[in-house]
Every structure is written in structure tokens, then in C-alpha cells.
Amino acid sequence: MQGRSPLRGDPHHLSGLSQGLPDPRRDPGDADQRGRGLVAGTVVAGERPAQAVILAGGQGTRLRPLTLARAKPVVPLLNRPFLAFQLALLREHGVTDVILACSYRVDDVRAALGDASQLGVRLRYVVEKEPLGTGGGVRNAADLVAGTVFVFNGDVLTDVDLSAMQRFHAERGSRATIFLTRVTDPRQYGLVELDADSRLARFREKPAATETITTDTVNAGVYLLDAALIRRIPGDRPVSIEREFFPALIADRVPSYGWCAPAYWRDIGSPAAYREAQMDLLEGRARMLLSPAGAWDGGSWRAAGGSVASDARVVPPAVLGARVTLHPRCQVGPAAVIGDGSTIGPDARVEGAVLWERVEVGAGAVLRECVIGADVKIGTHARVGPGIVLESGAVIPERATLAR
């Protein structure tokens, strides 16, 4: 790696720092211990991480227009906040102390989840005053973590076995481990190359069409890090985990590994991927870590309240939120998610679509494979086709056709 290592914020280099160990009676976050470099002996083999940091500092620009009205961590997934699915996975593996590194529309997250005690975890918030990048977001939480810490990108939906990842991390004596996944088309992701012993060898940003692809393993956005390394990240400027932090670990020969495991994984950062993630959950391609609210009813979930006409059709799989009204002869599903308080008019059809809260679908309208924000009004006999994404509050005239 050329240039100055982003982890060399003091005279102590990351490599060769087994001397001068900190006093084990001191908390590793104490001020006089910070910046001392890689702390040997911090991680005990077999130790179960109890903390996680979730990186949600961005504005979710790739997910616009949906994130113009709501923070990405709480966009609805099967009518539950997306972040709740990450918290459910962490809780399943015994991680109950979670720090959310955030900056954009933080009140949205607080309103939706609070301290997340209802999900069996404690959620704390660290708010960035200015964007710090993925590495800076982790560093901003350094005073709240110790030992070994899971770090999640805030747009990753996965059911990966975190306990197995921790065992790999401990067995290898790793200080930084990345969950890697294999993809069919790796060009749209950051590639991670390993040596024969699974140590990190090279990071490559999204390769150009003319470049030779040497691996199909990509960074899946789930990390296991020694908290001492987190404290080495500069706190006074934006830092990228992918472009600076891990390449610096490789250059400084810090024990860093990639762990490739079979698991469901999807980056929900685009509207198309966001919709597809919900189809995966509905159709059984992904394990449902958190069930939709409501009762299971013949292949679909129905929350309380609302009304369903006797001749309305719900074709499984589908999710009906609270206080949903289905008028005569309408059809919802297959693979549809209807948000709380929404109304589907007579003879309307909603298939493969995701509707947020309080959407009004007029009589005879047809919605297919689209995403509809909150408080949208769809006129009678309108057509909304595959790939269309409507911003919250939009009004679509009667008989309009929206197609790509």
C-alpha cells in the first residue's frame, strides 16, 4: 500500500506493537491507553462478542426517493423497520448491546425503535455532527465498545451464522475478520482476495469492464473487529473501512482474515434490491428472522383492524398491515406487502408490490412489481408497472400509466 497508513495517527506503527501492553486492569477505552497501537492479548479465544456497531450515517441516496421521507434504517421491510431484522440476527447470537452510528433523520429511528428493548436488545445512538465515512462512523463509537465487536453496514440483510464467524475469528487468532459472500456478477461490488490461509491479501474496488476478475468473493459488510483497532482509526476526518482501514491492516501485517460462508445476503441499498429482499422473505428464499405483525392466515399475515370484503382475494404470500381495507373484487398478491392504514379499491390488483402506510389505490387500478411510498394516492384505473418507485405523498391521476 502506498502513502501514509490511515491507522498511523501516532508514532506507534501498527506492526511490531506487542511491546508495551496496557494494564489489563484498565478499561481499553481509557484515554491514556488510546492510540497505543494493536493490543496483544485483548481477545480471548472463545470469547463471545456482546456488542455491535451498525453503520447508518449516510443519507441513503441510492434508495431515493424512498429515503427523502424516512431514514434508511427504518424503511419498512414486511411492515417492520429494516433495522429490526439486523437487531433480531444479533440477538439470536447473543449480541444485545448495539450502537447505531447515525447522522441523517435520527428522530425517525428513535420514533420507530427507541431503545429497542422490545426486541430484546439495548440500542444506543452515536450521532455524527458531519459525515465521517464507514471507518469514521465506527471510530465515533469507540468509547462505548471493548473486546471483540461486530460491525454491520446499515443496508445488509443476511441470516449469516455470526456464532460460526466468531469461532473462525478466535481459532485463527484474527484481529479483523470480514464476512465474504460469493456473487454471480462481482463487478458491482468491492472484491476481496485471500491467500491460501484465508488471510486478507488485497481489496479491489468495483473493477472496470476491461479488468480481469480474479475472485467472486465480495465484502458482505459484516465485520468482527478488535476494539483496540477501532480506536486506531483517526477521529478527525472521514475514513473508509473498505478503501483505507482494511488495506492498512494488510500493509501492516495485522492478522486479518476473510470468512466465506453460505448464507442469504442482500444489499438493500437500491429500490430494486429493497423490493426484491421482501420478495425473498415472502417466497422463502431468505430465513424470516422477524415475522410480520399479525396472525398467520392461510399463507399470509394479517394485522389487526381493517376490513376485507367477502369477495376480495388475498393470494399468498402476502402481508396485510393494521387497519387495511380491501374492497370488493380486489386482489392482493401473490407476493404483496400492504402497509398499515392502506386501502385497495374495488377491482384493483396489487401483485409483487410493496406499499407503505396509508396508500390509497383507486378502483380498477393495477400495481405490479413496484414500490409505493407512504400517503400516495393512485387514481382509478391507473397502471403502475415494474420498477416504478413513487415518493411518499405522490398523487397519480386516474387512468395514468407509469412504466419503465
XYZ file of C-alpha atoms in Angstrom:
404
model
C 0.000 0.000 0.000
C 1.397 3.376 -0.931
C 1.129 6.531 1.085
C 0.523 7.102 4.762
C -1.421 4.439 6.625
C -4.713 5.805 7.974
C -4.025 3.854 11.169
C -0.766 5.639 11.919
C -2.202 8.539 13.825
C 0.638 8.476 16.391
C 4.329 7.497 16.393
C 3.472 3.872 17.158
C 3.120 1.791 13.979
C 0.522 -0.980 13.883
C 3.122 -3.664 13.247
C 5.555 -4.736 15.951
C 3.399 -3.496 18.802
C 3.471 -6.499 21.052
C 5.632 -4.463 23.457
C 4.198 -2.041 25.939
C 0.953 -3.870 26.649
C -1.709 -1.905 28.506
C -2.501 -2.559 32.119
C -5.172 -5.307 31.981
C -6.885 -3.737 34.991
C -7.615 -0.645 32.918
C -10.533 -0.320 30.547
C -9.119 -0.431 26.991
C -11.039 2.737 26.252
C -9.253 4.803 28.924
C -7.729 7.934 27.474
C -4.116 7.059 28.220
C -4.467 3.693 26.503
C -5.852 5.017 23.217
C -3.607 5.294 20.225
C -1.091 2.807 21.678
C -1.490 0.511 18.675
C -2.570 -3.091 18.347
C -3.085 -4.527 21.828
C -1.929 -8.129 22.022
C -3.987 -10.324 24.287
C -7.139 -8.215 24.145
C -9.206 -11.017 22.613
C -9.550 -14.285 24.495
C -10.092 -17.354 22.322
C -13.700 -18.418 22.543
C -14.879 -15.048 23.849
C -18.394 -14.302 22.627
C -18.803 -10.756 21.334
C -21.595 -8.985 23.172
C -21.532 -5.695 21.293
C -22.159 -4.475 17.773
C -21.930 -1.217 15.870
C -24.314 -0.620 12.970
C -23.189 1.947 10.420
C -26.094 4.128 9.331
C -24.510 7.531 8.851
C -25.379 8.004 5.195
C -28.430 9.655 3.678
C -29.452 6.574 1.714
C -29.046 8.352 -1.608
C -29.138 5.115 -3.616
C -32.527 4.343 -2.079
C -34.100 7.646 -3.059
C -36.818 8.765 -3.413
C -37.863 6.495 -0.537
C -35.289 7.949 1.859
C -36.335 11.523 1.196
C -39.106 10.968 3.721
C -37.585 8.330 6.007
C -34.184 7.258 7.280
C -32.833 4.114 5.625
C -32.545 2.117 8.899
C -36.313 2.255 9.340
C -37.658 1.870 5.820
C -40.303 -0.843 6.226
C -39.482 -4.449 5.479
C -42.663 -6.555 5.680
C -44.080 -3.572 7.587
C -41.324 -3.644 10.220
C -38.333 -1.278 10.423
C -35.438 -2.718 8.437
C -33.039 -2.253 11.349
C -35.195 -4.605 13.429
C -34.086 -7.506 11.217
C -30.416 -6.778 11.910
C -31.143 -6.485 15.624
C -33.008 -9.807 15.563
C -29.996 -11.542 13.994
C -27.625 -10.069 16.567
C -29.902 -11.046 19.443
C -30.134 -14.600 18.060
C -26.372 -14.871 18.535
C -26.250 -13.309 21.983
C -25.316 -9.771 20.964
C -27.587 -7.453 22.917
C -25.649 -4.181 23.255
C -25.875 -2.331 19.938
C -24.617 1.119 18.984
C -26.128 2.850 15.958
C -23.701 5.259 14.286
C -26.061 7.655 12.522
C -26.477 11.223 11.307
C -29.489 11.551 8.977
C -33.087 11.799 10.216
C -32.129 10.290 13.563
C -35.531 11.182 15.008
C -37.106 8.743 12.521
C -35.117 5.906 14.053
C -35.792 6.944 17.638
C -39.516 7.183 16.924
C -39.624 3.746 15.308
C -37.388 1.794 17.691
C -36.477 3.841 20.752
C -34.002 1.789 22.780
C -35.190 -1.422 21.020
C -35.861 -3.118 24.349
C -38.986 -4.620 22.775
C -36.618 -6.606 20.535
C -34.536 -7.895 23.424
C -31.528 -5.629 22.874
C -30.260 -2.268 24.088
C -29.886 0.237 21.259
C -27.753 3.327 21.802
C -27.221 6.187 19.391
C -23.993 7.928 18.413
C -24.801 10.883 16.189
C -22.205 12.256 13.762
C -22.014 16.024 13.517
C -20.623 15.662 9.993
C -20.194 12.643 7.695
C -17.245 10.511 8.793
C -17.416 7.631 6.327
C -17.737 3.990 7.307
C -14.480 3.975 9.255
C -15.172 7.268 10.974
C -18.606 6.033 11.971
C -17.055 3.049 13.734
C -14.451 5.282 15.383
C -17.192 7.546 16.684
C -18.464 4.619 18.769
C -15.027 3.654 20.112
C -15.660 4.920 23.643
C -18.648 2.582 24.000
C -17.058 -0.714 22.944
C -14.474 -3.148 24.280
C -13.146 -6.584 23.407
C -14.380 -8.016 20.130
C -17.118 -6.130 18.291
C -19.392 -6.957 15.363
C -19.756 -4.154 12.824
C -22.618 -4.130 10.301
C -23.176 -1.964 7.281
C -26.616 -0.480 7.735
C -28.053 -1.785 4.456
C -27.245 -5.508 4.732
C -29.979 -8.130 5.068
C -28.489 -11.507 5.966
C -29.030 -14.578 8.119
C -25.314 -15.368 8.403
C -24.227 -17.562 11.332
C -22.478 -14.975 13.490
C -21.504 -17.598 16.064
C -19.628 -19.571 13.401
C -17.929 -16.367 12.284
C -16.801 -15.711 15.854
C -15.390 -19.236 16.169
C -13.390 -18.770 12.966
C -12.132 -15.410 14.244
C -10.955 -16.927 17.535
C -9.418 -20.061 16.014
C -7.315 -18.025 13.585
C -6.230 -15.501 16.188
C -7.698 -12.840 13.942
C -7.913 -9.177 14.884
C -10.201 -8.305 11.982
C -12.464 -10.719 10.111
C -14.728 -9.940 7.151
C -17.754 -11.975 6.152
C -17.428 -12.624 2.425
C -20.102 -13.822 0.060
C -19.940 -15.142 -3.482
C -21.933 -13.371 -6.181
C -22.640 -14.109 -9.826
C -21.579 -10.660 -11.040
C -18.859 -9.328 -8.728
C -18.135 -6.220 -10.830
C -20.683 -4.138 -8.964
C -19.061 -4.806 -5.584
C -15.729 -4.397 -3.853
C -13.718 -7.581 -4.382
C -11.679 -9.209 -1.619
C -8.801 -11.528 -2.462
C -7.460 -14.034 0.096
C -4.277 -16.045 0.366
C -4.241 -19.830 0.805
C -4.768 -19.455 4.563
C -7.790 -17.123 4.158
C -5.792 -14.082 5.214
C -6.741 -10.829 3.522
C -4.449 -10.273 0.556
C -5.988 -7.464 -1.497
C -9.004 -5.189 -1.767
C -10.230 -4.113 -5.190
C -12.891 -1.514 -5.737
C -15.552 -2.180 -8.362
C -13.472 -3.394 -11.322
C -13.868 -1.887 -14.769
C -15.361 -3.942 -17.577
C -11.916 -4.353 -19.123
C -10.284 -5.680 -15.941
C -9.760 -9.370 -15.294
C -11.889 -10.742 -12.463
C -9.768 -12.841 -10.128
C -12.360 -13.713 -7.479
C -16.109 -13.869 -6.959
C -15.901 -13.142 -3.223
C -17.116 -9.711 -2.187
C -17.234 -7.746 1.020
C -20.613 -8.535 2.589
C -20.498 -5.643 5.054
C -20.277 -7.647 8.293
C -17.050 -7.423 10.282
C -15.615 -8.709 13.546
C -13.035 -6.280 14.937
C -10.775 -5.912 17.936
C -11.905 -2.732 19.703
C -8.246 -1.719 20.018
C -8.110 -1.461 16.227
C -11.242 0.663 16.180
C -9.524 3.163 18.458
C -6.665 3.429 15.959
C -8.938 4.921 13.295
C -8.470 8.704 13.021
C -11.363 10.593 14.559
C -10.787 13.942 12.892
C -11.619 13.141 9.263
C -13.730 10.805 7.119
C -12.250 7.310 6.771
C -13.416 4.418 4.609
C -13.276 0.922 6.083
C -13.066 -0.567 2.611
C -10.583 1.819 0.965
C -8.340 2.683 3.915
C -8.826 0.660 7.085
C -8.554 -2.900 5.775
C -5.849 -2.131 3.182
C -3.827 -0.586 6.024
C -4.247 -3.738 8.113
C -2.944 -5.783 5.185
C 0.018 -3.449 4.710
C 0.851 -3.540 8.414
C 0.518 -7.341 8.593
C -2.157 -7.275 11.271
C -3.808 -10.741 11.471
C -6.851 -10.134 9.267
C -8.962 -12.816 7.616
C -11.844 -13.319 5.242
C -14.552 -15.809 6.160
C -16.706 -17.068 3.299
C -19.846 -18.914 4.323
C -23.124 -19.940 2.691
C -25.841 -17.576 3.871
C -28.574 -15.408 2.482
C -27.251 -11.913 1.764
C -28.597 -8.852 0.023
C -27.603 -5.208 -0.026
C -30.943 -3.350 0.090
C -29.385 -0.031 -0.917
C -31.370 0.405 -4.157
C -35.168 0.432 -4.615
C -34.994 -2.695 -6.785
C -32.946 -4.609 -4.213
C -35.200 -3.329 -1.428
C -38.278 -4.752 -3.146
C -36.507 -7.998 -4.055
C -35.452 -8.536 -0.443
C -39.106 -8.552 0.582
C -39.970 -10.959 -2.203
C -37.141 -13.223 -0.979
C -38.602 -13.219 2.521
C -42.156 -13.800 1.337
C -41.227 -16.606 -1.046
C -38.890 -18.438 1.326
C -35.526 -17.661 -0.268
C -34.435 -15.917 2.933
C -34.956 -17.007 6.513
C -37.520 -14.787 8.198
C -35.717 -13.678 11.356
C -38.636 -11.478 12.315
C -42.219 -12.299 11.369
C -44.580 -9.590 10.157
C -47.027 -8.252 12.703
C -50.332 -10.059 12.813
C -51.690 -13.563 12.564
C -50.758 -16.217 10.019
C -53.829 -16.825 7.892
C -53.685 -19.329 5.058
C -50.247 -18.358 3.761
C -50.459 -14.654 4.563
C -50.127 -12.370 7.574
C -52.967 -10.123 8.662
C -52.586 -7.494 11.351
C -55.454 -6.267 13.499
C -58.223 -3.953 12.373
C -59.418 -3.016 8.921
C -61.858 -4.926 6.789
C -61.726 -7.404 3.928
C -64.705 -7.730 1.601
C -66.080 -11.237 1.268
C -65.167 -11.379 -2.416
C -61.762 -9.705 -2.111
C -58.891 -12.096 -2.884
C -55.676 -12.390 -0.922
C -53.294 -14.633 -2.874
C -50.400 -15.934 -0.742
C -47.845 -14.981 0.136
C -48.911 -11.537 1.264
C -48.692 -9.210 4.243
C -51.616 -7.012 5.276
C -50.793 -4.316 7.800
C -53.045 -2.987 10.530
C -56.297 -1.263 9.538
C -56.051 -2.274 5.880
C -59.254 -2.132 3.846
C -59.813 -4.416 0.857
C -62.836 -3.505 -1.222
C -64.964 -5.930 -3.270
C -63.342 -7.939 -6.070
C -59.855 -6.540 -5.496
C -56.853 -8.855 -5.486
C -53.753 -8.562 -3.316
C -50.865 -10.897 -4.087
C -49.156 -13.020 -4.837
C -46.094 -11.525 -3.145
C -47.541 -8.218 -1.983
C -46.936 -6.118 1.124
C -49.664 -3.658 2.112
C -48.760 -1.030 4.702
C -50.818 -0.022 7.723
C -53.932 2.005 7.022
C -53.901 1.418 3.266
C -56.988 0.984 1.104
C -57.288 -1.153 -2.040
C -60.267 -0.109 -4.133
C -62.848 -2.274 -5.918
C -61.451 -4.409 -8.767
C -57.893 -3.165 -8.134
C -54.913 -5.548 -8.311
C -51.639 -5.397 -6.386
C -49.046 -8.039 -7.305
C -45.369 -8.274 -6.378
C -45.554 -4.748 -4.974
C -44.591 -3.074 -1.709
C -46.898 -0.372 -0.374
C -46.013 1.777 2.609
C -48.560 3.206 5.037
C -51.843 4.894 4.142
C -51.689 4.274 0.403
C -54.989 4.697 -1.434
C -55.367 2.555 -4.553
C -58.329 3.589 -6.673
C -60.920 1.314 -8.230
C -59.624 -0.771 -11.116
C -56.004 0.335 -10.671
C -53.223 -2.199 -11.290
C -49.877 -2.163 -9.462
C -47.185 -4.691 -10.368
C -43.637 -5.114 -9.017
C -43.359 -1.520 -7.824
C -42.626 0.311 -4.563
C -45.080 2.925 -3.307
C -44.158 5.377 -0.542
C -46.449 6.481 2.279
C -49.603 8.555 1.747
C -49.622 8.038 -2.018
C -52.908 8.268 -3.902
C -53.326 6.125 -7.032
C -56.195 7.230 -9.265
C -58.886 4.924 -10.589
C -57.814 2.627 -13.433
C -54.214 3.857 -13.215
C -51.359 1.487 -14.100
C -48.079 1.377 -12.177
C -45.631 -1.055 -13.734
C -42.495 -2.983 -12.757
C -39.567 -0.951 -11.479
C -41.571 2.180 -10.678
C -40.836 3.815 -7.306
C -43.170 6.532 -6.026
C -42.087 9.090 -3.469
C -44.193 9.463 -0.332
C -47.121 11.813 -0.859
C -47.283 11.406 -4.641
C -50.636 11.676 -6.414
C -51.197 9.667 -9.611
C -54.110 10.798 -11.799
C -56.847 8.439 -12.880
C -56.063 6.308 -15.939
C -52.396 7.335 -15.838
C -49.810 4.752 -16.891
C -46.378 4.665 -15.263
C -43.937 2.296 -16.919
C -40.204 1.890 -17.480
